[in-house]
Structure formats: structure tokens, C-alpha cells
Amino acid sequence: RSIYVEAGHPFGASTEYAQLYARVGDWAQAEHWAKLGMESDAQESDQAYARTLYGFILGQQNQIEAGIAQLEQSLATVTRIGLEGWQRALASVYLADLLLADSPAYDPERADKLNDAAFAIGETASVHYGSIYALVNKTRIALAAGDPAQAVQFAVEAANRVRARDTLTLVREEQV
């Protein structure tokens, strides 16, 4: 954290730590760091990114409605300020994921529209995780609709894209 603070970017430490703790499933620490990012005096786009992470983290803790509220707010912010790339794709696929959870908020039609938007961003702006995560969500929608053949096509396409990227994660670009 001190490196980020000394560089004048304390926000960067918050979101990096939130991501790292989320990757290992330490949701309490991930939530703590995402909240710090949301409360920072960073730019509105950076706060929206922290809010996207926070919504994702809440969803992973089965706090679906709270996660949806955070992701809707983040998506509204990135849309309002004109961010069409990775931040919009990320908020869209995470929101779609939560809309597909077994909860009163279940809304596959809205999730599919969000996936389509993220997929389009992924295809036109080389935001690969937008395309990949949207395909994973579309797999879930196809299965719920009783179309296993379509689900298999989406899942295979997503797997092939992950394999082609030679990376361990969807969002980060670390090489394996």
C-alpha cells in the first residue's frame, strides 16, 4: 500500500487488494478494500470500478440484491460518464451474473441484454473477458431455457477463448 500512497494513488492499492483477496476467497478483506476504494477521493470512474468489485464481492457472498444495487449504480455511472470499454463490460457481466442467481431478482431476459452489450464491447474493443464472461452467462441462460445444445456451444466457445488467451484469469493478463 505504501508504494501506491507514495506515488499519489492510494486508490490503486484499494482495488488491487480487493481483487487479490477476492481471488483467494477472503471476502471480508476483499469487501474492506473495495469499500476503501469507493470512499476514496479518486476519480468517479475509479470509484465506479471499486463499486463494481464491491458488487461482485457481495454477490459471491450470496448478498444478491445488495450486489445488484451496487452493480446497477456502477453501470449507471460508467454509462453516464461515457466509459464504453472494459469498465462497462465488467459491470455488465457481473450484473448479468447476479441476475441469473437463484434469487427473487432472477431476470434472464435482462441478463441476456447485458451479456449482449458486454459481448459487443468485447468483440469491438478487444476486452476479452467481456466476450468470455458473456458466453459463460449465455451458457447458463441456455441451460435454464432447456437448450443444452446451445449451452454446449457457448461453453465450448468460452473455453476456447480462455485457452487461446493463455491466461489464468479472465480479467488480468498474467501469462501461464
Backbone as CSV, one residue per row, in Angstrom:
resi,resn,N_x,N_y,N_z,CA_x,CA_y,CA_z,C_x,C_y,C_z
1,ARG,0.823,-1.195,0.000,0.000,0.000,0.000,0.863,1.252,0.000
2,SER,1.959,1.222,0.720,2.793,2.424,0.838,3.323,2.875,-0.517
3,ILE,3.591,1.932,-1.418,4.070,2.301,-2.754,3.017,3.126,-3.481
4,TYR,1.761,2.694,-3.410,0.681,3.438,-4.056,0.492,4.805,-3.414
5,VAL,0.549,4.872,-2.101,0.357,6.133,-1.389,1.468,7.105,-1.766
6,GLU,2.726,6.635,-1.745,3.854,7.490,-2.095,3.759,7.987,-3.528
7,ALA,3.170,7.189,-4.399,3.013,7.590,-5.803,1.796,8.494,-5.990
8,GLY,1.057,8.733,-4.905,-0.115,9.605,-5.004,-1.358,8.908,-5.503
9,HIS,-1.388,7.568,-5.440,-2.520,6.784,-5.922,-3.017,5.794,-4.862
10,PRO,-3.456,6.300,-3.710,-3.914,5.353,-2.681,-5.090,4.501,-3.149
11,PHE,-5.859,5.011,-4.112,-6.975,4.242,-4.659,-6.483,2.947,-5.286
12,GLY,-5.367,2.986,-5.989,-4.841,1.804,-6.667,-4.607,0.658,-5.715
13,ALA,-4.123,0.967,-4.534,-3.912,-0.079,-3.539,-5.232,-0.718,-3.156
14,SER,-6.263,0.073,-3.022,-7.559,-0.446,-2.585,-8.120,-1.458,-3.567
15,THR,-8.149,-1.109,-4.838,-8.738,-2.031,-5.806,-7.840,-3.237,-6.060
16,GLU,-6.524,-3.032,-6.032,-5.621,-4.174,-6.211,-5.796,-5.164,-5.067
17,TYR,-5.853,-4.663,-3.841,-6.047,-5.545,-2.698,-7.416,-6.213,-2.749
18,ALA,-8.443,-5.468,-3.144,-9.781,-6.063,-3.248,-9.758,-7.232,-4.233
19,GLN,-9.111,-7.044,-5.370,-9.014,-8.120,-6.363,-8.230,-9.308,-5.829
20,LEU,-7.103,-9.038,-5.197,-6.264,-10.129,-4.696,-6.994,-10.954,-3.640
21,TYR,-7.649,-10.279,-2.700,-8.376,-11.015,-1.666,-9.571,-11.760,-2.258
22,ALA,-10.216,-11.175,-3.255,-11.342,-11.867,-3.893,-10.862,-13.131,-4.595
23,ARG,-9.706,-13.080,-5.203,-9.173,-14.245,-5.925,-8.952,-15.445,-5.027
24,VAL,-8.656,-15.170,-3.755,-8.421,-16.282,-2.833,-9.627,-16.541,-1.938
25,GLY,-10.724,-15.838,-2.194,-11.955,-16.081,-1.456,-12.003,-15.489,-0.065
26,ASP,-11.137,-14.543,0.232,-11.189,-13.858,1.527,-12.125,-12.664,1.360
27,TRP,-13.422,-12.959,1.444,-14.442,-11.966,1.104,-14.470,-10.797,2.063
28,ALA,-14.186,-11.024,3.331,-14.200,-9.918,4.295,-13.125,-8.893,3.947
29,GLN,-11.915,-9.371,3.645,-10.836,-8.450,3.266,-11.116,-7.811,1.900
30,ALA,-11.625,-8.595,0.965,-11.948,-8.042,-0.354,-12.983,-6.928,-0.216
31,GLU,-14.003,-7.176,0.592,-15.043,-6.173,0.815,-14.460,-4.916,1.455
32,HIS,-13.610,-5.099,2.447,-12.972,-3.966,3.126,-12.237,-3.071,2.130
33,TRP,-11.419,-3.684,1.276,-10.611,-2.900,0.341,-11.456,-2.274,-0.761
34,ALA,-12.486,-2.967,-1.205,-13.372,-2.369,-2.217,-14.088,-1.151,-1.639
35,LYS,-14.536,-1.247,-0.396,-15.190,-0.101,0.254,-14.238,1.080,0.360
36,LEU,-12.974,0.810,0.692,-11.996,1.900,0.751,-11.881,2.589,-0.605
37,GLY,-11.881,1.811,-1.659,-11.813,2.395,-2.998,-13.031,3.231,-3.330
38,MET,-14.199,2.774,-2.889,-15.434,3.526,-3.143,-15.444,4.835,-2.363
39,GLU,-14.837,4.835,-1.192,-14.852,6.007,-0.319,-13.686,6.942,-0.569
40,SER,-12.782,6.567,-1.456,-11.600,7.381,-1.712,-11.982,8.654,-2.466
41,ASP,-11.014,9.533,-2.567,-11.247,10.761,-3.328,-10.760,10.612,-4.773
42,ALA,-10.751,9.375,-5.237,-10.330,9.086,-6.611,-11.358,9.628,-7.599
43,GLN,-11.010,9.573,-8.850,-11.932,9.997,-9.904,-13.192,9.142,-9.864
44,GLU,-14.254,9.689,-10.393,-15.536,8.994,-10.396,-15.442,7.637,-11.091
45,SER,-14.660,7.552,-12.156,-14.518,6.280,-12.855,-13.820,5.253,-11.977
46,ASP,-12.846,5.672,-11.186,-12.147,4.758,-10.283,-13.066,4.295,-9.154
47,GLN,-13.873,5.211,-8.649,-14.840,4.832,-7.616,-15.864,3.846,-8.183
48,ALA,-16.262,4.054,-9.432,-17.207,3.127,-10.067,-16.579,1.745,-10.210
49,TYR,-15.288,1.690,-10.523,-14.606,0.403,-10.613,-14.599,-0.296,-9.253
50,ALA,-14.302,0.441,-8.208,-14.329,-0.140,-6.861,-15.743,-0.620,-6.525
51,ARG,-16.751,0.124,-6.945,-18.137,-0.276,-6.696,-18.473,-1.547,-7.484
52,THR,-17.947,-1.679,-8.697,-18.142,-2.905,-9.475,-17.552,-4.097,-8.728
53,LEU,-16.344,-3.933,-8.229,-15.724,-5.006,-7.452,-16.550,-5.324,-6.209
54,TYR,-17.028,-4.284,-5.546,-17.829,-4.472,-4.331,-19.114,-5.237,-4.645
55,GLY,-19.780,-4.892,-5.731,-20.990,-5.614,-6.127,-20.705,-7.073,-6.414
56,PHE,-19.605,-7.335,-7.101,-19.197,-8.712,-7.374,-18.943,-9.460,-6.066
57,ILE,-18.213,-8.836,-5.160,-17.867,-9.445,-3.871,-19.128,-9.756,-3.070
58,LEU,-20.068,-8.832,-3.038,-21.331,-9.089,-2.340,-22.050,-10.289,-2.948
59,GLY,-22.073,-10.354,-4.270,-22.716,-11.472,-4.942,-22.085,-12.800,-4.586
60,GLN,-20.765,-12.819,-4.469,-20.064,-14.047,-4.112,-20.376,-14.493,-2.690
61,GLN,-20.856,-13.557,-1.876,-21.249,-13.873,-0.505,-22.755,-14.117,-0.401
62,ASN,-23.386,-14.301,-1.557,-24.825,-14.565,-1.653,-25.684,-13.396,-1.167
63,GLN,-25.152,-12.212,-1.249,-25.913,-10.996,-0.968,-26.333,-10.413,-2.327
64,ILE,-27.192,-11.162,-3.000,-27.508,-10.911,-4.407,-28.127,-9.533,-4.622
65,GLU,-29.168,-9.213,-3.877,-29.851,-7.939,-4.103,-28.930,-6.752,-3.820
66,ALA,-28.140,-6.838,-2.757,-27.195,-5.757,-2.445,-26.138,-5.643,-3.544
67,GLY,-25.657,-6.779,-4.040,-24.682,-6.763,-5.123,-25.264,-6.154,-6.388
68,ILE,-26.502,-6.513,-6.691,-27.174,-5.946,-7.871,-27.272,-4.431,-7.749
69,ALA,-27.655,-3.949,-6.579,-27.782,-2.493,-6.374,-26.444,-1.791,-6.622
70,GLN,-25.355,-2.364,-6.118,-24.033,-1.755,-6.323,-23.639,-1.775,-7.796
71,LEU,-23.890,-2.885,-8.452,-23.525,-3.006,-9.862,-24.379,-2.113,-10.748
72,GLU,-25.654,-1.981,-10.422,-26.505,-1.057,-11.184,-26.004,0.376,-11.048
73,GLN,-25.603,0.752,-9.842,-25.080,2.101,-9.626,-23.775,2.299,-10.386
74,SER,-22.899,1.301,-10.347,-21.642,1.400,-11.076,-21.877,1.500,-12.577
75,LEU,-22.766,0.650,-13.092,-23.051,0.664,-14.526,-23.666,1.997,-14.948
76,ALA,-24.547,2.536,-14.114,-25.140,3.842,-14.415,-24.058,4.928,-14.464
77,THR,-23.111,4.856,-13.548,-22.037,5.852,-13.516,-21.154,5.742,-14.749
78,VAL,-20.684,4.550,-15.070,-19.787,4.434,-16.226,-20.511,4.771,-17.523
79,THR,-21.806,4.509,-17.575,-22.582,4.880,-18.762,-22.733,6.400,-18.840
80,ARG,-23.065,7.021,-17.719,-23.269,8.477,-17.674,-22.002,9.231,-18.043
81,ILE,-20.851,8.756,-17.584,-19.613,9.491,-17.882,-18.962,9.038,-19.191
82,GLY,-19.618,8.109,-19.879,-19.196,7.769,-21.233,-18.114,6.718,-21.348
83,LEU,-17.960,5.872,-20.351,-16.974,4.805,-20.439,-17.611,3.606,-21.123
84,GLU,-17.153,3.267,-22.298,-17.764,2.184,-23.076,-16.911,0.925,-23.100
85,GLY,-15.727,0.959,-22.559,-14.823,-0.170,-22.668,-14.896,-1.145,-21.520
86,TRP,-13.750,-1.456,-20.979,-13.626,-2.547,-20.022,-14.499,-2.357,-18.791
87,GLN,-14.638,-1.126,-18.294,-15.439,-0.936,-17.080,-16.916,-1.238,-17.330
88,ARG,-17.409,-0.838,-18.473,-18.813,-1.128,-18.782,-19.013,-2.633,-19.006
89,ALA,-18.071,-3.264,-19.698,-18.171,-4.710,-19.923,-18.138,-5.464,-18.598
90,LEU,-17.229,-5.082,-17.716,-17.098,-5.767,-16.435,-18.359,-5.604,-15.586
91,ALA,-18.845,-4.388,-15.454,-20.066,-4.162,-14.668,-21.249,-4.907,-15.285
92,SER,-21.318,-4.941,-16.606,-22.429,-5.617,-17.287,-22.435,-7.118,-17.035
93,VAL,-21.275,-7.766,-17.166,-21.254,-9.217,-16.985,-21.428,-9.612,-15.527
94,TYR,-20.894,-8.816,-14.612,-21.098,-9.129,-13.192,-22.561,-8.947,-12.809
95,LEU,-23.195,-7.893,-13.327,-24.614,-7.674,-13.053,-25.443,-8.800,-13.669
96,ALA,-25.135,-9.172,-14.892,-25.848,-10.277,-15.536,-25.696,-11.561,-14.732
97,ASP,-24.501,-11.808,-14.228,-24.253,-12.993,-13.415,-25.185,-13.025,-12.203
98,LEU,-25.325,-11.899,-11.522,-26.189,-11.857,-10.338,-27.666,-11.950,-10.703
99,LEU,-28.025,-11.446,-11.870,-29.421,-11.561,-12.315,-29.778,-13.000,-12.683
100,LEU,-28.775,-13.850,-12.835,-29.004,-15.267,-13.125,-28.949,-16.131,-11.869
101,ALA,-28.657,-15.523,-10.733,-28.592,-16.274,-9.477,-29.994,-16.676,-9.037
102,ASP,-30.059,-17.750,-8.288,-31.328,-18.232,-7.746,-31.758,-17.290,-6.622
103,SER,-32.525,-16.283,-6.994,-32.975,-15.271,-6.034,-34.239,-14.623,-6.584
104,PRO,-34.905,-13.824,-5.768,-36.081,-13.098,-6.272,-35.753,-12.130,-7.421
105,ALA,-34.493,-11.790,-7.570,-34.076,-10.857,-8.627,-33.796,-11.558,-9.951
106,TYR,-34.005,-12.859,-10.022,-33.723,-13.636,-11.234,-34.403,-12.996,-12.443
107,ASP,-33.603,-12.642,-13.458,-34.132,-11.960,-14.638,-33.260,-12.322,-15.846
108,PRO,-33.510,-13.489,-16.452,-32.649,-13.923,-17.561,-32.745,-13.030,-18.798
109,GLU,-33.887,-12.396,-19.031,-34.003,-11.526,-20.204,-33.095,-10.301,-20.055
110,ARG,-33.136,-9.689,-18.882,-32.272,-8.530,-18.648,-30.806,-8.959,-18.664
111,ALA,-30.521,-10.111,-18.071,-29.149,-10.616,-18.067,-28.650,-10.824,-19.491
112,ASP,-29.500,-11.350,-20.353,-29.091,-11.598,-21.730,-28.771,-10.291,-22.458
113,LYS,-29.562,-9.254,-22.210,-29.282,-7.947,-22.829,-27.946,-7.390,-22.348
114,LEU,-27.672,-7.526,-21.052,-26.385,-7.071,-20.514,-25.238,-7.880,-21.110
115,ASN,-25.433,-9.192,-21.245,-24.407,-10.037,-21.862,-24.155,-9.629,-23.301
116,ASP,-25.221,-9.328,-24.043,-25.058,-8.895,-25.429,-24.222,-7.619,-25.504
117,ALA,-24.492,-6.679,-24.588,-23.728,-5.425,-24.567,-22.258,-5.699,-24.248
118,ALA,-22.010,-6.535,-23.247,-20.631,-6.853,-22.871,-19.921,-7.615,-23.992
119,PHE,-20.635,-8.533,-24.630,-20.048,-9.292,-25.731,-19.664,-8.352,-26.873
120,ALA,-20.541,-7.417,-27.192,-20.247,-6.457,-28.269,-19.020,-5.620,-27.927
121,ILE,-18.922,-5.171,-26.687,-17.732,-4.417,-26.269,-16.502,-5.304,-26.400
122,GLY,-16.630,-6.528,-25.940,-15.504,-7.450,-26.010,-15.015,-7.688,-27.424
123,GLU,-15.951,-7.813,-28.341,-15.588,-8.089,-29.725,-15.015,-6.869,-30.432
124,THR,-15.519,-5.680,-30.134,-15.062,-4.493,-30.854,-13.867,-3.819,-30.202
125,ALA,-13.684,-4.024,-28.907,-12.617,-3.307,-28.203,-11.555,-4.252,-27.642
126,SER,-11.565,-5.496,-28.036,-10.615,-6.490,-27.532,-10.630,-6.576,-26.007
127,VAL,-11.814,-6.469,-25.427,-11.998,-6.663,-23.993,-12.434,-8.118,-23.842
128,HIS,-11.459,-8.998,-23.868,-11.721,-10.431,-23.984,-12.622,-10.985,-22.892
129,TYR,-12.421,-10.539,-21.658,-13.258,-11.094,-20.599,-14.707,-10.697,-20.779
130,GLY,-14.978,-9.566,-21.435,-16.366,-9.201,-21.730,-17.019,-10.260,-22.593
131,SER,-16.308,-10.682,-23.625,-16.823,-11.734,-24.514,-16.915,-13.073,-23.792
132,ILE,-15.859,-13.419,-23.074,-15.803,-14.735,-22.435,-16.845,-14.860,-21.333
133,TYR,-16.890,-13.897,-20.435,-17.842,-13.960,-19.327,-19.271,-13.933,-19.863
134,ALA,-19.520,-13.151,-20.916,-20.860,-13.126,-21.521,-21.229,-14.506,-22.066
135,LEU,-20.280,-15.189,-22.678,-20.544,-16.540,-23.183,-20.847,-17.512,-22.041
136,VAL,-20.143,-17.376,-20.935,-20.417,-18.223,-19.772,-21.834,-17.956,-19.261
137,ASN,-22.195,-16.678,-19.147,-23.554,-16.347,-18.707,-24.595,-16.860,-19.707
138,LYS,-24.308,-16.755,-20.993,-25.237,-17.252,-22.010,-25.392,-18.772,-21.922
139,THR,-24.336,-19.450,-21.499,-24.424,-20.898,-21.255,-25.470,-21.171,-20.188
140,ARG,-25.415,-20.409,-19.107,-26.370,-20.589,-18.011,-27.800,-20.299,-18.469
141,ILE,-27.970,-19.273,-19.289,-29.305,-18.915,-19.789,-29.842,-20.037,-20.675
142,ALA,-28.994,-20.561,-21.553,-29.426,-21.641,-22.448,-29.816,-22.886,-21.656
143,LEU,-29.053,-23.211,-20.639,-29.392,-24.369,-19.804,-30.735,-24.161,-19.110
144,ALA,-30.940,-22.966,-18.562,-32.202,-22.675,-17.872,-33.381,-22.718,-18.832
145,ALA,-33.129,-22.381,-20.099,-34.191,-22.393,-21.106,-34.411,-23.786,-21.694
146,GLY,-33.635,-24.762,-21.232,-33.808,-26.131,-21.720,-33.164,-26.394,-23.064
147,ASP,-32.097,-25.666,-23.384,-31.414,-25.833,-24.666,-29.959,-26.258,-24.426
148,PRO,-29.740,-27.523,-24.073,-28.377,-27.958,-23.757,-27.421,-27.887,-24.948
149,ALA,-27.916,-28.068,-26.155,-27.039,-27.995,-27.333,-26.463,-26.583,-27.480
150,GLN,-27.302,-25.581,-27.299,-26.831,-24.191,-27.373,-25.887,-23.896,-26.213
151,ALA,-26.202,-24.424,-25.039,-25.342,-24.223,-23.873,-23.948,-24.784,-24.124
152,VAL,-23.881,-25.963,-24.721,-22.585,-26.572,-25.025,-21.809,-25.696,-26.008
153,GLN,-22.476,-25.166,-27.010,-21.794,-24.300,-27.982,-21.202,-23.070,-27.299
154,PHE,-21.989,-22.441,-26.430,-21.486,-21.261,-25.713,-20.311,-21.636,-24.807
155,ALA,-20.443,-22.748,-24.076,-19.395,-23.157,-23.141,-18.100,-23.507,-23.872
156,VAL,-18.199,-24.203,-24.978,-17.010,-24.565,-25.751,-16.342,-23.309,-26.308
157,GLU,-17.138,-22.376,-26.806,-16.574,-21.126,-27.325,-15.869,-20.346,-26.219
158,ALA,-16.471,-20.276,-25.048,-15.829,-19.583,-23.926,-14.520,-20.271,-23.550
159,ALA,-14.539,-21.591,-23.448,-13.331,-22.342,-23.087,-12.231,-22.150,-24.127
160,ASN,-12.591,-22.175,-25.395,-11.596,-21.973,-26.452,-10.981,-20.587,-26.374
161,ARG,-11.791,-19.598,-26.041,-11.259,-18.234,-25.931,-10.326,-18.089,-24.733
162,VAL,-10.672,-18.721,-23.618,-9.775,-18.681,-22.461,-8.460,-19.370,-22.814
163,ARG,-8.539,-20.527,-23.414,-7.343,-21.283,-23.804,-6.482,-20.467,-24.777
164,ALA,-7.092,-19.795,-25.715,-6.348,-19.009,-26.703,-5.618,-17.826,-26.066
165,ARG,-6.139,-17.340,-24.944,-5.507,-16.205,-24.276,-4.324,-16.623,-23.428
166,ASP,-4.196,-17.914,-23.118,-3.060,-18.413,-22.349,-2.916,-17.649,-21.027
167,THR,-4.001,-17.541,-20.299,-4.008,-16.784,-19.058,-4.770,-17.551,-17.986
168,LEU,-4.474,-17.254,-16.748,-5.125,-17.913,-15.631,-6.471,-17.301,-15.278
169,THR,-6.650,-16.046,-15.586,-7.859,-15.352,-15.174,-8.517,-14.667,-16.362
170,LEU,-9.759,-14.271,-16.175,-10.451,-13.571,-17.251,-10.077,-12.101,-17.307
171,VAL,-9.876,-11.467,-16.171,-9.690,-10.020,-16.163,-8.227,-9.637,-16.356
172,ARG,-7.347,-10.299,-15.655,-5.923,-9.945,-15.717,-5.247,-10.703,-16.850
173,GLU,-4.114,-10.217,-17.273,-3.427,-10.791,-18.417,-2.142,-11.532,-18.044
174,GLU,-2.080,-12.131,-16.851,-0.885,-12.877,-16.477,-0.713,-14.064,-17.417
175,GLN,0.488,-14.333,-17.738,0.788,-15.480,-18.593,0.973,-16.721,-17.727
176,VAL,0.525,-17.868,-18.242,0.744,-19.123,-17.531,2.060,-19.731,-17.969
